[in-house]
Amino acid sequence: MSYAKIIGSGGYLPPRVVSNDELAAELATRQIETSDTWITERTGIRQRHIADAGVTTSQLATRAAQAALADAGVSAGELDLIILATSTPDYIFPSTACLVQAQLGNKGAAAFDVQAVCSGFVYALTTADSFIRAGRARTALVIGAEVFSSILDWNDRSTCVLFGDGAGAVVLRAAEEPGIIEAQLNADGSQMKILHAAGNVVGGQVTGDPFLRMDGQAVFKMAVTSLASSAQAVCERAGVPLADIDWFVPHQANVRIINFLGRKLGLPEEKVVVTVDKHANTSAASVPLALDAARRDGRIRPGQLVLMQGVGGGFTWGSVLARM
Ligand code: ACO
């Protein structure tokens, strides 16, 4: 039996940083009122990275993938699987994974996108893990990448202050020892209305409303309940007490959700990776960006137990427990 081990990670953030004050000043020019105090107190977000016009998800993803491949010491040609999680693909088709594959110079690997919004990375990671465990892949690239700024309604202060752009990636390789120990994915499509971008292109015209809409309080409640039970279920199935977890890498949407979860799961603040203050919510990119930041600054070390969690539109949620 093969396991899947994370052997490298990488991240990429577009260079333009927009602070809360800058965003508030920008919105004020359109008579939309917000402030650094409101955003910081309600969310913990202090700034976000925003891609310049014309920059695409595949471009951010390729930069993150190159960093992850370099970190793993793996060449693009060795990959036999590329899974990319995004809700902001470059095109209707082909998949953004195929565009990244071409930009990396890989030919022949299976490549496809996963759409689970902010849970996308844990969905993609679990899928890649399943391929490797089944012997259908040996070296996989898993990416979460978004240009979320492209689906924000910049006249809606209740959502536009919350998100940012970026990409994170990991390289997985088949190994005798875990690796990814346990995972659980869930969804409840009946809750689609609390978080959606319910538009499309039909006959060359945009139909519906293509901007992200959210019932913030309903999302908050759903996120904390679903993630708490998901963490407990995954650890129980793995036979790992929550107290043994070295690092908790949750979806970076809101520091209040993260703190609430940490307390509920009995995980002290020192074990929780937080990047939402600097990155804001980068949807599918948030977990791999946070994982990469904590690996690169030496907090997450080989042999440690890491619990990753995603939650988002669908409604979707999931947990992955991994030994680094
Ligand atoms: N600046 C100033 N005031 C604002 C802003 C803003 N940016 N946005 C909303 N307000 C106002 C509202 O209009 C409201 O005013 P009113 O009382 O006069 O009507 C007031 O602030 C309170 O609004 P609420 O929506 O009740 O504020 P709440 O405390 O619930 O905070 C928030 C809103 C931050 C969105 C919170 O509900 C939340 O974090 N929810 C979870 C959202 C989330 O994490 N989403 C992403 C997860 S899934 C994914 O990643 C895709």
PDB file of N, CA, C and O in Angstrom, residues 28 43 46 50 65 73 104 147 156 199 215 257 280 282 320:
ATOM      1  N   ALA A  28     -14.381  55.046  -0.569  1.00  0.00           N
ATOM      2  CA  ALA A  28     -14.966  56.353  -0.204  1.00  0.00           C
ATOM      3  C   ALA A  28     -15.194  57.224  -1.433  1.00  0.00           C
ATOM      4  O   ALA A  28     -16.123  58.037  -1.454  1.00  0.00           O
ATOM      5  N   THR A  43     -12.870  40.859  11.236  1.00  0.00           N
ATOM      6  CA  THR A  43     -12.290  39.770  10.434  1.00  0.00           C
ATOM      7  C   THR A  43     -10.826  39.449  10.730  1.00  0.00           C
ATOM      8  O   THR A  43     -10.357  38.376  10.391  1.00  0.00           O
ATOM      9  N   ARG A  46      -5.923  42.756   7.592  1.00  0.00           N
ATOM     10  CA  ARG A  46      -5.280  44.079   7.582  1.00  0.00           C
ATOM     11  C   ARG A  46      -4.926  44.519   6.162  1.00  0.00           C
ATOM     12  O   ARG A  46      -4.783  45.688   5.876  1.00  0.00           O
ATOM     13  N   ILE A  50      -3.785  42.036  -4.507  1.00  0.00           N
ATOM     14  CA  ILE A  50      -4.749  42.091  -5.613  1.00  0.00           C
ATOM     15  C   ILE A  50      -3.980  42.036  -6.944  1.00  0.00           C
ATOM     16  O   ILE A  50      -3.038  42.813  -7.155  1.00  0.00           O
ATOM     17  N   ALA A  65       3.379  26.753  -8.376  1.00  0.00           N
ATOM     18  CA  ALA A  65       3.768  25.382  -8.728  1.00  0.00           C
ATOM     19  C   ALA A  65       5.285  25.297  -8.921  1.00  0.00           C
ATOM     20  O   ALA A  65       5.933  24.341  -8.462  1.00  0.00           O
ATOM     21  N   GLY A  73      12.388  19.487  -5.206  1.00  0.00           N
ATOM     22  CA  GLY A  73      13.461  18.930  -6.038  1.00  0.00           C
ATOM     23  C   GLY A  73      12.921  17.991  -7.099  1.00  0.00           C
ATOM     24  O   GLY A  73      13.548  16.978  -7.439  1.00  0.00           O
ATOM     25  N   LEU A 104       4.208  24.841 -17.347  1.00  0.00           N
ATOM     26  CA  LEU A 104       5.301  24.156 -16.646  1.00  0.00           C
ATOM     27  C   LEU A 104       6.157  23.330 -17.601  1.00  0.00           C
ATOM     28  O   LEU A 104       7.273  22.933 -17.262  1.00  0.00           O
ATOM     29  N   VAL A 147      -8.011  34.266  -8.693  1.00  0.00           N
ATOM     30  CA  VAL A 147      -8.068  35.725  -8.841  1.00  0.00           C
ATOM     31  C   VAL A 147      -9.482  36.085  -8.387  1.00  0.00           C
ATOM     32  O   VAL A 147     -10.374  36.374  -9.186  1.00  0.00           O
ATOM     33  N   ASP A 156     -20.090  46.344  -3.017  1.00  0.00           N
ATOM     34  CA  ASP A 156     -20.706  45.644  -1.878  1.00  0.00           C
ATOM     35  C   ASP A 156     -19.668  45.519  -0.759  1.00  0.00           C
ATOM     36  O   ASP A 156     -18.825  44.632  -0.762  1.00  0.00           O
ATOM     37  N   GLY A 199     -23.924  33.115 -11.576  1.00  0.00           N
ATOM     38  CA  GLY A 199     -24.004  33.592 -12.952  1.00  0.00           C
ATOM     39  C   GLY A 199     -23.326  32.625 -13.894  1.00  0.00           C
ATOM     40  O   GLY A 199     -22.652  31.684 -13.470  1.00  0.00           O
ATOM     41  N   ASP A 215     -24.345  35.431   2.719  1.00  0.00           N
ATOM     42  CA  ASP A 215     -25.009  35.719   3.986  1.00  0.00           C
ATOM     43  C   ASP A 215     -23.968  35.440   5.067  1.00  0.00           C
ATOM     44  O   ASP A 215     -23.763  34.297   5.485  1.00  0.00           O
ATOM     45  N   ILE A 257     -13.482  33.145  13.186  1.00  0.00           N
ATOM     46  CA  ILE A 257     -13.828  31.732  12.945  1.00  0.00           C
ATOM     47  C   ILE A 257     -12.660  30.854  13.393  1.00  0.00           C
ATOM     48  O   ILE A 257     -12.832  29.840  14.064  1.00  0.00           O
ATOM     49  N   ALA A 280      -5.805  38.086   3.518  1.00  0.00           N
ATOM     50  CA  ALA A 280      -7.270  38.053   3.472  1.00  0.00           C
ATOM     51  C   ALA A 280      -7.706  36.640   3.052  1.00  0.00           C
ATOM     52  O   ALA A 280      -6.922  35.693   3.173  1.00  0.00           O
ATOM     53  N   THR A 282      -8.201  34.031   0.420  1.00  0.00           N
ATOM     54  CA  THR A 282      -7.839  33.747  -0.980  1.00  0.00           C
ATOM     55  C   THR A 282      -8.512  32.466  -1.471  1.00  0.00           C
ATOM     56  O   THR A 282      -8.033  31.815  -2.397  1.00  0.00           O
ATOM     57  N   VAL A 320      -8.026  17.397   6.245  1.00  0.00           N
ATOM     58  CA  VAL A 320      -6.953  16.456   5.888  1.00  0.00           C
ATOM     59  C   VAL A 320      -5.944  16.436   7.038  1.00  0.00           C
ATOM     60  O   VAL A 320      -5.469  17.495   7.464  1.00  0.00           O
TER      61      VAL A 320
END
